[in-house]
CSV table of C-alpha atoms and ligand atoms in Angstrom, one decimal:
chain,number,residue,atom,x,y,z
G,165,MET,CA,-69.1,-122.2,103.7
G,166,ARG,CA,-66.2,-124.3,102.4
G,167,GLN,CA,-65.5,-124.8,98.8
G,168,PRO,CA,-65.8,-128.6,98.1
G,169,ALA,CA,-64.0,-129.7,95.0
G,170,GLY,CA,-64.6,-133.4,95.3
G,171,PRO,CA,-64.3,-136.1,98.0
G,172,GLY,CA,-61.3,-135.2,100.3
G,173,GLN,CA,-60.4,-132.2,98.1
G,174,TRP,CA,-60.2,-128.5,98.9
G,175,ARG,CA,-60.3,-125.6,96.5
G,176,ASN,CA,-60.7,-121.8,97.0
G,177,TRP,CA,-63.5,-119.5,96.0
G,178,ALA,CA,-61.8,-118.3,92.9
G,179,GLY,CA,-60.6,-121.7,91.7
G,180,THR,CA,-57.0,-120.6,91.7
G,181,ALA,CA,-55.8,-123.0,94.3
G,182,ALA,CA,-56.6,-126.6,95.1
G,183,ALA,CA,-55.2,-129.3,97.4
G,184,THR,CA,-55.8,-132.9,98.6
G,185,PRO,CA,-55.1,-132.9,102.3
G,186,ALA,CA,-53.9,-136.2,103.7
G,187,ARG,CA,-56.1,-135.8,106.8
G,188,TRP,CA,-59.1,-133.6,107.8
G,189,ALA,CA,-60.2,-132.6,111.3
G,190,GLN,CA,-63.3,-130.7,112.4
G,191,PRO,CA,-62.5,-129.8,116.0
G,192,ARG,CA,-65.3,-128.5,118.3
G,193,THR,CA,-63.1,-127.5,121.3
G,194,GLU,CA,-59.7,-126.0,121.9
G,195,ALA,CA,-58.5,-129.3,123.3
G,196,GLU,CA,-59.5,-131.0,120.0
G,197,ILE,CA,-57.6,-128.4,118.0
G,198,SER,CA,-54.5,-129.0,120.2
G,199,ALA,CA,-54.8,-132.8,119.9
G,200,ALA,CA,-55.2,-132.5,116.1
G,201,VAL,CA,-52.0,-130.5,115.9
G,202,LYS,CA,-50.1,-133.0,118.1
G,203,ASP,CA,-51.4,-136.0,116.2
G,204,ALA,CA,-50.3,-134.3,112.9
G,205,ALA,CA,-46.9,-133.7,114.4
G,206,ALA,CA,-46.6,-137.4,115.4
G,207,ALA,CA,-47.5,-138.4,111.8
G,208,GLY,CA,-45.0,-135.9,110.4
G,209,LEU,CA,-47.8,-133.9,108.7
G,210,GLN,CA,-48.0,-130.1,108.2
G,211,VAL,CA,-51.1,-128.3,109.4
G,212,ARG,CA,-53.2,-125.6,107.9
G,213,ALA,CA,-56.3,-124.0,109.4
G,214,LEU,CA,-58.9,-123.4,106.8
G,215,GLY,CA,-61.0,-120.2,106.7
G,216,SER,CA,-63.7,-119.8,104.1
G,217,GLY,CA,-61.4,-120.3,101.1
G,218,HIS,CA,-61.7,-116.7,99.9
G,219,SER,CA,-58.0,-116.1,99.5
G,220,PHE,CA,-56.9,-116.0,95.8
G,221,THR,CA,-53.4,-117.2,96.9
G,222,PRO,CA,-52.9,-120.8,98.0
G,223,ALA,CA,-52.3,-119.6,101.6
G,224,ALA,CA,-54.6,-122.2,103.1
G,225,ALA,CA,-53.7,-125.1,100.8
G,226,THR,CA,-52.1,-128.2,102.4
G,227,ALA,CA,-51.2,-131.7,101.6
G,228,GLY,CA,-51.0,-132.4,105.4
G,229,LEU,CA,-53.8,-131.9,107.9
G,230,ALA,CA,-56.6,-129.5,107.0
G,231,LEU,CA,-58.2,-128.1,110.1
G,232,ASP,CA,-61.8,-127.2,109.2
G,233,LEU,CA,-62.9,-124.8,111.9
G,234,SER,CA,-66.5,-124.4,110.7
G,235,LEU,CA,-67.8,-126.0,113.9
G,236,TRP,CA,-65.7,-123.8,116.1
G,237,THR,CA,-67.8,-120.6,116.0
G,238,GLY,CA,-69.6,-118.0,118.1
G,239,ILE,CA,-69.1,-115.1,120.4
G,240,THR,CA,-67.9,-116.3,123.9
G,241,ALA,CA,-67.8,-112.9,125.6
G,242,ALA,CA,-69.0,-109.4,124.9
G,243,ASP,CA,-68.6,-106.4,127.2
G,244,THR,CA,-70.9,-103.5,126.2
G,245,GLN,CA,-68.9,-101.1,128.4
G,246,THR,CA,-65.5,-101.6,126.9
G,247,GLY,CA,-66.6,-102.9,123.5
G,248,LEU,CA,-64.4,-106.0,123.8
G,249,VAL,CA,-65.8,-109.0,122.0
G,250,THR,CA,-64.2,-112.4,122.0
G,251,VAL,CA,-65.1,-114.7,119.2
G,252,ARG,CA,-64.1,-118.2,118.1
G,253,SER,CA,-61.8,-118.2,115.1
G,254,GLY,CA,-64.0,-120.1,112.7
G,255,THR,CA,-66.9,-117.6,113.0
G,256,THR,CA,-67.7,-115.8,109.7
G,257,LEU,CA,-67.7,-112.0,109.6
G,258,ARG,CA,-71.4,-112.3,108.7
G,259,ALA,CA,-72.2,-114.2,111.9
G,260,LEU,CA,-69.9,-111.9,113.9
G,261,ASN,CA,-71.6,-108.8,112.7
G,262,ALA,CA,-75.1,-110.1,113.4
G,263,ALA,CA,-74.1,-111.3,116.9
G,264,ALA,CA,-72.2,-108.1,117.8
G,265,ALA,CA,-75.3,-106.1,116.7
G,266,GLU,CA,-77.4,-107.9,119.3
G,267,PHE,CA,-75.0,-106.4,122.0
G,268,GLY,CA,-75.3,-102.9,120.3
G,269,LEU,CA,-71.7,-103.3,119.0
G,270,ALA,CA,-70.0,-103.3,115.6
G,271,LEU,CA,-66.6,-103.4,113.9
G,272,ALA,CA,-65.4,-99.9,113.1
G,273,ASN,CA,-64.4,-100.8,109.6
G,274,LEU,CA,-65.0,-103.8,107.2
G,275,GLY,CA,-64.1,-104.9,103.7
G,276,ASP,CA,-66.5,-105.6,100.8
G,277,ILE,CA,-67.8,-109.0,101.8
G,278,ASP,CA,-68.5,-110.9,105.0
G,279,ALA,CA,-68.1,-114.5,103.9
G,280,GLN,CA,-64.6,-114.8,105.4
G,281,THR,CA,-63.9,-116.3,108.9
G,282,ILE,CA,-62.5,-113.8,111.4
G,283,ALA,CA,-59.2,-115.7,111.6
G,284,GLY,CA,-58.8,-116.1,107.9
G,285,ALA,CA,-59.6,-112.4,107.3
G,286,LEU,CA,-57.1,-111.3,109.9
G,287,SER,CA,-54.4,-113.6,108.8
G,288,THR,CA,-54.0,-112.1,105.3
G,289,GLY,CA,-54.5,-108.5,106.4
G,290,THR,CA,-58.0,-107.9,105.2
G,291,HIS,CA,-59.0,-104.3,105.1
G,292,GLY,CA,-61.8,-101.9,104.1
G,293,THR,CA,-61.3,-98.2,103.4
G,294,GLY,CA,-60.9,-95.1,105.5
G,295,ALA,CA,-58.1,-92.6,105.7
G,296,ARG,CA,-58.3,-92.5,109.5
G,297,LEU,CA,-58.9,-96.2,110.0
G,298,GLY,CA,-56.8,-99.3,109.7
G,299,GLY,CA,-57.6,-102.8,108.5
G,300,LEU,CA,-59.3,-105.5,110.6
G,301,ALA,CA,-56.2,-106.5,112.4
G,302,THR,CA,-55.9,-103.0,114.0
G,303,GLN,CA,-59.2,-103.8,115.8
G,304,VAL,CA,-57.7,-106.8,117.6
G,305,GLU,CA,-56.9,-106.6,121.3
G,306,ALA,CA,-55.8,-110.2,121.9
G,307,LEU,CA,-55.4,-113.6,120.2
G,308,ASP,CA,-55.4,-117.1,121.5
G,309,LEU,CA,-53.3,-119.6,119.5
G,310,VAL,CA,-52.4,-123.2,119.6
G,311,LEU,CA,-48.7,-123.4,118.9
G,312,ALA,CA,-46.8,-126.2,117.1
G,313,ASP,CA,-46.2,-128.1,120.3
G,314,GLY,CA,-50.0,-128.1,121.0
G,315,SER,CA,-49.8,-125.5,123.8
G,316,LEU,CA,-52.5,-122.8,124.0
G,317,VAL,CA,-51.2,-119.3,124.5
G,318,THR,CA,-52.7,-115.8,124.7
G,319,CYS,CA,-51.0,-112.8,123.3
G,320,SER,CA,-51.8,-109.1,123.4
G,321,ALA,CA,-49.9,-105.8,123.6
G,322,SER,CA,-48.8,-106.6,127.1
G,323,ASP,CA,-48.6,-110.4,127.0
G,324,ARG,CA,-46.1,-111.9,124.5
G,325,PRO,CA,-46.1,-108.6,122.5
G,326,GLU,CA,-43.8,-109.9,119.8
G,327,LEU,CA,-46.1,-112.8,119.1
G,328,PHE,CA,-49.0,-110.4,119.0
G,329,ALA,CA,-47.3,-108.0,116.6
G,330,ALA,CA,-46.5,-111.0,114.3
G,331,ALA,CA,-49.7,-113.1,114.6
G,332,ARG,CA,-52.3,-110.5,114.0
G,333,VAL,CA,-51.4,-110.7,110.3
G,334,GLY,CA,-49.6,-114.0,110.4
G,335,LEU,CA,-50.9,-116.1,107.5
G,336,GLY,CA,-51.4,-119.0,109.9
G,337,ALA,CA,-47.6,-119.4,110.0
G,338,LEU,CA,-47.3,-119.1,113.8
G,339,GLY,CA,-50.1,-121.3,115.0
G,340,VAL,CA,-53.8,-122.0,114.9
G,341,VAL,CA,-55.7,-118.9,116.1
G,342,THR,CA,-58.5,-120.2,118.3
G,343,ALA,CA,-60.0,-117.0,119.6
G,344,VAL,CA,-59.9,-113.3,118.8
G,345,THR,CA,-60.7,-110.5,121.1
G,346,LEU,CA,-61.8,-107.4,119.1
G,347,ARG,CA,-62.3,-103.9,120.2
G,348,CYS,CA,-65.7,-103.0,118.8
G,349,VAL,CA,-67.5,-99.7,118.8
G,350,PRO,CA,-71.1,-98.9,119.6
G,351,SER,CA,-73.4,-99.9,116.6
G,352,PHE,CA,-73.6,-97.1,114.1
G,353,THR,CA,-75.5,-96.1,111.0
G,354,LEU,CA,-73.8,-95.2,107.7
G,355,THR,CA,-75.1,-92.9,105.0
G,356,ALA,CA,-74.0,-94.2,101.7
G,357,ASP,CA,-73.5,-91.9,98.8
G,358,GLU,CA,-72.5,-93.4,95.5
G,359,ARG,CA,-72.2,-91.4,92.3
G,360,PRO,CA,-70.4,-91.3,89.0
G,361,MET,CA,-67.6,-88.8,88.4
G,362,PRO,CA,-65.0,-88.5,85.7
G,363,VAL,CA,-62.0,-90.6,86.6
G,364,GLU,CA,-59.5,-87.7,86.1
G,365,GLN,CA,-61.5,-85.5,88.5
G,366,VAL,CA,-61.6,-88.2,91.2
G,367,ILE,CA,-57.8,-88.7,91.0
G,368,GLU,CA,-57.2,-84.9,91.1
G,369,GLN,CA,-59.5,-84.6,94.2
G,370,PHE,CA,-58.3,-87.8,95.8
G,371,ASP,CA,-56.7,-86.4,98.9
G,372,SER,CA,-59.6,-84.1,99.8
G,373,LEU,CA,-62.2,-86.9,99.1
G,374,ALA,CA,-60.2,-89.2,101.3
G,375,ALA,CA,-60.0,-86.6,104.1
G,376,ALA,CA,-63.6,-85.5,103.9
G,377,ASN,CA,-65.2,-88.9,104.2
G,378,ASP,CA,-65.1,-91.7,106.8
G,379,HIS,CA,-64.9,-94.4,104.2
G,380,PHE,CA,-64.0,-93.3,100.7
G,381,GLU,CA,-63.3,-95.5,97.7
G,382,PHE,CA,-63.8,-95.5,93.9
G,383,TYR,CA,-63.7,-97.9,91.0
G,384,TRP,CA,-63.7,-97.5,87.3
G,385,PHE,CA,-63.9,-99.8,84.3
G,386,PRO,CA,-60.5,-99.7,82.5
G,387,TYR,CA,-61.9,-98.6,79.2
G,388,GLY,CA,-64.5,-96.2,80.6
G,389,ARG,CA,-64.3,-92.6,81.6
G,390,GLN,CA,-66.6,-92.5,84.6
G,391,ALA,CA,-65.6,-93.7,88.1
G,392,LEU,CA,-68.1,-94.7,90.7
G,393,VAL,CA,-67.2,-92.8,93.9
G,394,LYS,CA,-68.5,-94.3,97.1
G,395,ARG,CA,-68.6,-92.2,100.3
G,396,ASN,CA,-69.9,-93.8,103.4
G,397,ASN,CA,-70.2,-91.5,106.4
G,398,ARG,CA,-71.4,-92.0,109.9
G,399,LEU,CA,-74.8,-90.6,110.5
G,400,VAL,CA,-74.5,-87.6,112.8
G,401,PRO,CA,-77.4,-87.4,115.3
G,402,GLY,CA,-79.3,-84.2,114.8
G,403,GLY,CA,-77.7,-83.5,111.4
G,404,SER,CA,-79.6,-83.0,108.2
G,405,ALA,CA,-82.3,-85.5,107.3
G,406,PRO,CA,-80.6,-88.7,106.0
G,407,PRO,CA,-81.6,-90.6,102.9
G,408,ALA,CA,-84.0,-93.5,103.6
G,409,ARG,CA,-83.0,-97.1,104.1
G,410,MET,CA,-83.1,-99.0,100.9
G,411,ARG,CA,-86.3,-101.0,100.5
G,412,ALA,CA,-86.0,-104.7,100.3
G,413,TRP,CA,-87.1,-104.9,96.6
G,414,ARG,CA,-84.6,-102.2,95.7
G,415,ARG,CA,-81.7,-104.0,97.4
G,416,VAL,CA,-82.5,-107.0,95.3
G,417,TRP,CA,-82.7,-104.9,92.2
G,418,GLU,CA,-79.5,-102.9,92.8
G,419,PHE,CA,-77.3,-105.6,94.3
G,420,GLU,CA,-78.6,-108.9,92.9
G,421,VAL,CA,-80.0,-107.9,89.5
G,422,MET,CA,-77.8,-105.0,88.4
G,423,GLU,CA,-74.5,-105.7,90.2
G,424,ASN,CA,-74.6,-109.5,89.9
G,425,ALA,CA,-77.0,-111.0,87.4
G,426,ALA,CA,-76.8,-108.2,84.7
G,427,PHE,CA,-73.1,-107.7,85.2
G,428,GLY,CA,-72.5,-111.5,85.1
G,429,THR,CA,-74.4,-111.7,81.8
G,430,LEU,CA,-72.1,-108.9,80.4
G,431,CYS,CA,-69.0,-110.8,81.7
G,432,ARG,CA,-70.2,-114.1,80.0
G,433,LEU,CA,-70.7,-112.2,76.8
G,434,GLY,CA,-67.2,-110.7,77.1
G,435,ARG,CA,-65.7,-114.1,77.7
G,436,ALA,CA,-67.4,-115.5,74.7
G,437,ALA,CA,-66.4,-112.6,72.4
G,438,PRO,CA,-63.4,-110.8,74.0
G,439,ARG,CA,-63.2,-108.2,71.2
G,440,LEU,CA,-66.5,-106.8,72.6
G,441,ILE,CA,-65.0,-106.2,76.1
G,442,PRO,CA,-63.9,-102.6,75.6
G,443,ALA,CA,-67.4,-101.7,74.4
G,444,LEU,CA,-69.1,-103.7,77.2
G,445,ASN,CA,-66.8,-102.0,79.6
G,446,ARG,CA,-67.9,-98.6,78.3
G,447,LEU,CA,-71.5,-99.7,78.6
G,448,SER,CA,-71.0,-100.7,82.2
G,449,SER,CA,-69.2,-97.4,82.9
G,450,ALA,CA,-72.1,-95.4,81.3
G,451,ALA,CA,-74.6,-97.3,83.3
G,452,LEU,CA,-73.1,-96.2,86.6
G,453,SER,CA,-75.8,-94.3,88.5
G,454,ALA,CA,-76.2,-92.3,91.7
G,455,ARG,CA,-77.8,-93.7,94.8
G,456,SER,CA,-77.8,-92.8,98.4
G,457,TYR,CA,-79.2,-94.7,101.4
G,458,THR,CA,-78.8,-95.3,105.1
G,459,ASP,CA,-78.4,-98.5,106.9
G,460,ALA,CA,-76.6,-100.3,109.8
G,461,SER,CA,-72.8,-100.0,109.1
G,462,TYR,CA,-72.2,-103.7,108.3
G,463,ARG,CA,-75.1,-103.7,105.8
G,464,VAL,CA,-73.6,-100.8,104.0
G,465,PHE,CA,-69.9,-102.0,104.0
G,466,VAL,CA,-70.8,-105.4,102.6
G,467,THR,CA,-72.3,-106.4,99.3
G,468,PRO,CA,-72.9,-109.8,97.7
G,469,ARG,CA,-70.3,-110.9,95.1
G,470,ARG,CA,-71.7,-113.7,93.0
G,471,VAL,CA,-69.8,-113.1,89.8
G,472,HIS,CA,-66.4,-114.9,90.3
G,473,PHE,CA,-63.1,-113.2,89.4
G,474,VAL,CA,-59.4,-113.3,90.1
G,475,GLU,CA,-57.8,-110.4,91.8
G,476,SER,CA,-54.5,-108.8,92.7
G,477,GLU,CA,-54.2,-105.9,95.1
G,478,TYR,CA,-51.2,-103.8,96.1
G,479,ALA,CA,-50.8,-101.3,98.9
G,480,VAL,CA,-48.9,-98.3,97.7
G,481,PRO,CA,-47.7,-95.2,99.5
G,482,ARG,CA,-50.6,-92.7,99.3
G,483,GLU,CA,-48.5,-90.1,97.6
G,484,SER,CA,-47.6,-92.4,94.7
G,485,LEU,CA,-51.2,-93.3,93.8
G,486,ALA,CA,-51.7,-90.8,91.0
G,487,GLY,CA,-48.5,-91.9,89.2
G,488,VAL,CA,-49.5,-95.6,89.6
G,489,LEU,CA,-53.0,-95.0,88.2
G,490,ALA,CA,-51.7,-92.8,85.3
G,491,GLU,CA,-49.3,-95.6,84.3
G,492,LEU,CA,-52.0,-98.3,84.6
G,493,ARG,CA,-54.5,-96.2,82.5
G,494,ARG,CA,-51.9,-95.6,79.9
G,495,ALA,CA,-50.8,-99.2,79.5
G,496,VAL,CA,-54.1,-101.2,79.9
G,497,PRO,CA,-55.5,-100.3,76.4
G,498,GLY,CA,-52.3,-101.8,74.9
G,499,LEU,CA,-52.9,-105.2,76.4
G,500,ALA,CA,-53.6,-108.0,73.8
G,501,GLU,CA,-56.2,-109.5,76.2
G,502,PRO,CA,-58.8,-107.0,77.3
G,503,VAL,CA,-59.9,-106.6,80.9
G,504,MET,CA,-63.6,-107.0,81.9
G,505,PHE,CA,-63.5,-106.1,85.5
G,506,PRO,CA,-63.1,-102.7,87.3
G,507,VAL,CA,-60.1,-101.3,89.2
G,508,GLU,CA,-60.8,-100.4,92.8
G,509,VAL,CA,-59.0,-97.9,94.9
G,510,ARG,CA,-59.2,-97.6,98.7
G,511,VAL,CA,-57.3,-96.0,101.6
G,512,ALA,CA,-56.0,-96.8,105.1
G,513,ALA,CA,-54.2,-95.2,107.9
G,514,PRO,CA,-50.7,-96.3,108.9
G,515,ASP,CA,-50.4,-99.0,111.5
G,516,ASP,CA,-47.7,-100.9,113.4
G,517,ILE,CA,-48.5,-104.5,112.7
G,518,TRP,CA,-45.4,-106.2,111.3
G,519,LEU,CA,-46.8,-107.7,108.2
G,520,SER,CA,-49.7,-105.3,107.7
G,521,THR,CA,-49.7,-103.9,104.1
G,522,ALA,CA,-50.3,-100.5,105.7
G,523,TYR,CA,-47.3,-100.8,108.1
G,524,GLY,CA,-45.8,-97.4,108.8
G,525,ARG,CA,-47.3,-95.5,105.9
G,526,ASP,CA,-50.5,-93.8,104.7
G,527,THR,CA,-51.7,-96.3,102.2
G,528,ALA,CA,-53.7,-96.4,99.0
G,529,TYR,CA,-54.9,-99.9,97.9
G,530,VAL,CA,-55.2,-100.5,94.2
G,531,ALA,CA,-57.1,-103.7,93.3
G,532,ILE,CA,-57.3,-105.1,89.8
G,533,HIS,CA,-59.6,-108.0,88.7
G,534,GLN,CA,-60.4,-110.1,85.8
G,535,TYR,CA,-63.5,-112.2,85.1
G,536,THR,CA,-63.0,-115.8,85.8
G,537,GLY,CA,-61.9,-117.8,82.8
G,538,LEU,CA,-60.4,-114.8,80.9
G,539,PRO,CA,-56.6,-114.5,80.6
G,540,TYR,CA,-55.1,-112.3,83.3
G,541,ARG,CA,-51.4,-113.1,83.5
G,542,ALA,CA,-50.1,-110.3,81.2
G,543,TYR,CA,-52.4,-107.7,83.0
G,544,PHE,CA,-51.3,-108.8,86.5
G,545,ASP,CA,-47.6,-108.8,85.4
G,546,LEU,CA,-48.0,-105.3,84.0
G,547,PHE,CA,-49.6,-104.2,87.3
G,548,GLU,CA,-46.8,-105.7,89.3
G,549,SER,CA,-44.2,-103.9,87.2
G,550,VAL,CA,-45.9,-100.6,87.9
G,551,VAL,CA,-46.3,-101.0,91.6
G,552,ALA,CA,-42.8,-102.4,92.0
G,553,GLY,CA,-41.5,-99.0,91.2
G,554,VAL,CA,-43.2,-97.5,94.3
G,555,ALA,CA,-42.5,-100.3,96.9
G,556,GLY,CA,-46.0,-101.7,96.5
G,557,ARG,CA,-46.9,-104.5,99.0
G,558,PRO,CA,-49.1,-107.3,97.8
G,559,HIS,CA,-52.2,-108.3,99.7
G,560,TRP,CA,-51.3,-111.6,101.3
G,561,GLY,CA,-54.5,-113.2,100.1
G,562,LYS,CA,-54.6,-111.9,96.6
G,563,MET,CA,-52.6,-113.0,93.6
G,564,HIS,CA,-49.0,-111.9,93.3
G,565,SER,CA,-45.6,-113.4,92.4
G,566,LEU,CA,-43.3,-112.0,95.1
G,567,ASP,CA,-41.0,-114.2,97.2
G,568,ALA,CA,-39.2,-113.6,100.4
G,569,ALA,CA,-36.2,-111.9,98.7
G,570,ARG,CA,-38.6,-109.3,97.3
G,571,LEU,CA,-40.9,-109.0,100.2
G,572,GLY,CA,-38.2,-108.6,102.8
G,573,PRO,CA,-37.1,-105.1,101.8
G,574,LEU,CA,-40.8,-103.9,101.8
G,575,TYR,CA,-41.4,-104.7,105.4
G,576,PRO,CA,-39.1,-103.1,108.1
G,577,ARG,CA,-40.0,-105.9,110.6
G,578,PHE,CA,-39.9,-108.8,108.1
G,579,ASP,CA,-36.8,-110.4,109.8
G,580,ASP,CA,-38.4,-110.0,113.2
G,581,PHE,CA,-41.4,-111.9,111.9
G,582,ARG,CA,-39.2,-114.7,110.6
G,583,ARG,CA,-37.3,-114.8,113.9
G,584,VAL,CA,-40.6,-115.2,115.9
G,585,ARG,CA,-41.7,-117.8,113.4
G,586,ALA,CA,-38.5,-119.8,113.8
G,587,GLN,CA,-38.9,-119.6,117.6
G,588,VAL,CA,-42.5,-120.8,117.8
G,589,ASP,CA,-42.5,-123.2,114.8
G,590,PRO,CA,-38.9,-124.4,114.2
G,591,GLU,CA,-40.1,-127.6,112.4
G,592,ASP,CA,-42.3,-125.7,110.0
G,593,ARG,CA,-45.4,-127.5,111.3
G,594,PHE,CA,-47.6,-124.7,109.9
G,595,GLY,CA,-45.8,-124.4,106.6
G,596,ASN,CA,-47.0,-124.9,103.1
G,597,PRO,CA,-45.5,-124.1,99.7
G,598,TYR,CA,-47.0,-120.6,99.7
G,599,LEU,CA,-45.4,-119.8,103.0
G,600,SER,CA,-42.1,-121.2,101.9
G,601,ARG,CA,-42.2,-118.8,98.9
G,602,VAL,CA,-43.1,-115.7,100.8
G,603,PHE,CA,-41.1,-116.3,104.0
G,604,GLY,CA,-38.4,-118.8,103.1
G,605,PRO,CA,-37.7,-121.8,105.4
G,606,ALA,CA,-39.2,-121.7,108.9
G,607,GLY,CA,-36.3,-122.9,111.1
A,888,LIG,C1,-65.2,-111.9,96.7
A,888,LIG,C2,-64.0,-111.5,97.6
A,888,LIG,C3,-64.0,-110.2,98.2
A,888,LIG,C4,-63.0,-109.8,99.0
A,888,LIG,N1,-63.0,-108.6,99.6
A,888,LIG,C5,-61.9,-108.2,100.3
A,888,LIG,C6,-61.8,-106.9,100.8
A,888,LIG,O1,-62.8,-106.1,100.7
A,888,LIG,N2,-60.7,-106.5,101.5
A,888,LIG,C7,-59.7,-107.4,101.7
A,888,LIG,O2,-58.7,-107.0,102.3
A,888,LIG,N3,-59.7,-108.6,101.2
A,888,LIG,C8,-60.8,-109.0,100.5
A,888,LIG,N4,-60.8,-110.3,100.0
A,888,LIG,C9,-59.7,-111.2,100.4
A,888,LIG,C10,-60.1,-112.0,101.7
A,888,LIG,O3,-60.6,-111.2,102.7
A,888,LIG,C11,-58.9,-112.7,102.3
A,888,LIG,O4,-58.2,-113.5,101.3
A,888,LIG,C12,-59.2,-113.6,103.5
A,888,LIG,O5,-58.0,-114.1,104.0
A,888,LIG,C13,-60.2,-114.7,103.3
A,888,LIG,O6,-60.6,-115.2,104.5
A,888,LIG,P1,-61.0,-116.7,104.6
A,888,LIG,O7,-61.7,-117.0,105.9
A,888,LIG,O8,-61.6,-117.2,103.4
A,888,LIG,O9,-59.5,-117.4,104.8
A,888,LIG,P2,-58.8,-118.4,103.9
A,888,LIG,O10,-58.6,-117.8,102.5
A,888,LIG,O11,-59.4,-119.7,104.0
A,888,LIG,O12,-57.4,-118.5,104.6
A,888,LIG,C14,-56.5,-117.4,104.6
A,888,LIG,C15,-55.3,-117.7,105.5
A,888,LIG,O13,-55.7,-117.7,106.9
A,888,LIG,C16,-55.2,-118.8,107.5
A,888,LIG,N5,-56.2,-119.2,108.6
A,888,LIG,C17,-57.5,-119.3,108.5
A,888,LIG,N6,-58.0,-119.6,109.7
A,888,LIG,C18,-57.0,-119.6,110.6
A,888,LIG,C19,-56.8,-119.8,112.0
A,888,LIG,N7,-57.9,-120.1,112.7
A,888,LIG,N8,-55.6,-119.7,112.5
A,888,LIG,C20,-54.5,-119.4,111.8
A,888,LIG,N9,-54.6,-119.2,110.4
A,888,LIG,C21,-55.8,-119.3,109.8
A,888,LIG,C22,-55.2,-119.9,106.4
A,888,LIG,O14,-54.4,-121.0,106.7
A,888,LIG,C23,-54.7,-119.0,105.3
A,888,LIG,O15,-53.3,-118.9,105.4
A,888,LIG,C24,-61.9,-110.7,99.2
A,888,LIG,C25,-61.9,-112.0,98.7
A,888,LIG,C26,-63.0,-112.4,97.8
A,888,LIG,C27,-63.0,-113.7,97.2
């Protein structure tokens, strides 16, 4: 689950962040987490909880104590009546989905992959897509945290509500999340419909597509004309006959061979001969094909991602999406270094979580990627200059260059977050250079 880089070293999935922690701990109980935090404080070390290392930013990097929570896993309570499920913070989404399914429960919405830990995913504002749904943090009912003084506290909408509003998307800046109580929904089946459509048409019909589908997203290759539109909808009992579940061999063909092995080969070819990238891109675009199938929700939301890449993603006000995409499409062909990976667009409903990228506004997410090892700086800078014009908010776990001075005006409750942080962690026990950049000093 972790990304070992060498003895005593840590590095993230994308290879964009690395660190050599002075100390490691692998706690198995809350008492051990608390003791590790107190011992680090006595030694003057900062503390970072590690998730699965799937953030592209150095959010989890530390030169102090690295708290590896991979032995702190599992569901501790599940109530099939209320849907409330309490899970230890080091549990991966994959394990959580499987365990919740045994109780007939599921998360209402998920992102693209399930390798993240629940606490890591929450801490950076991980989201999926759905115009009427929020990100993972909106499904949280309560959090347990070990604070800088080693005390264990619980927070919820009624118990320490400010800590709750801050810590649901808290980048680990407020304490170590030890347990998360989620409001799950009864297990459900999704019907997936994926088909190519001209990009212009998708952008024109964006609002109606977002409104008509439970989970709508699309992606396109920057030099191609076709987008792949993905519509995932809850299966309605008694409705028209759904498409069949995908057979095991076809899953391997579609997801492993076509989307990973074959695409990985094209990417390697593009990296070896970058001048071929626009043509390879058009080839990938032309190869997009329709498919529809039905499966358990979490098996439809999530797909394997074996081809490594770097990514930046911004949340923009829904109404500004068409302008952002038009500018991006106009400018990308002029880049000296071509782009191998697609652009992905998703949606979310507004929420009230202080540092949620969807705070207070109907949101469209625009994610750009580049194959690992290919130059990406000019592309990502170009993207940032486009989204800056519409008050875009960067995903906390994906690459961006913003600092506290630029982030503050984007979040109405930014100063409240900093106030709560200063109250619960005046000595910056949970700080690291990334947090100093995005929030400024702790005290
Ligand atoms: C292939 C890929 C696909 C992705 N798909 C999506 C997607 O669909 N949607 C989306 O929104 N994002 C997506 N992401 C981004 C990813 O969900 C986030 O970066 C997420 O934070 C990663 O979780 P993690 O467990 O790896 O956490 P890490 O990256 O290890 O840590 C993230 C942050 O959480 C903190 N943290 C971890 N555990 C705790 C804890 N117990 N208490 C307090 N703080 C803690 C860390 O210190 C760090 O600050 C994707 C990333 C990759 C590489």
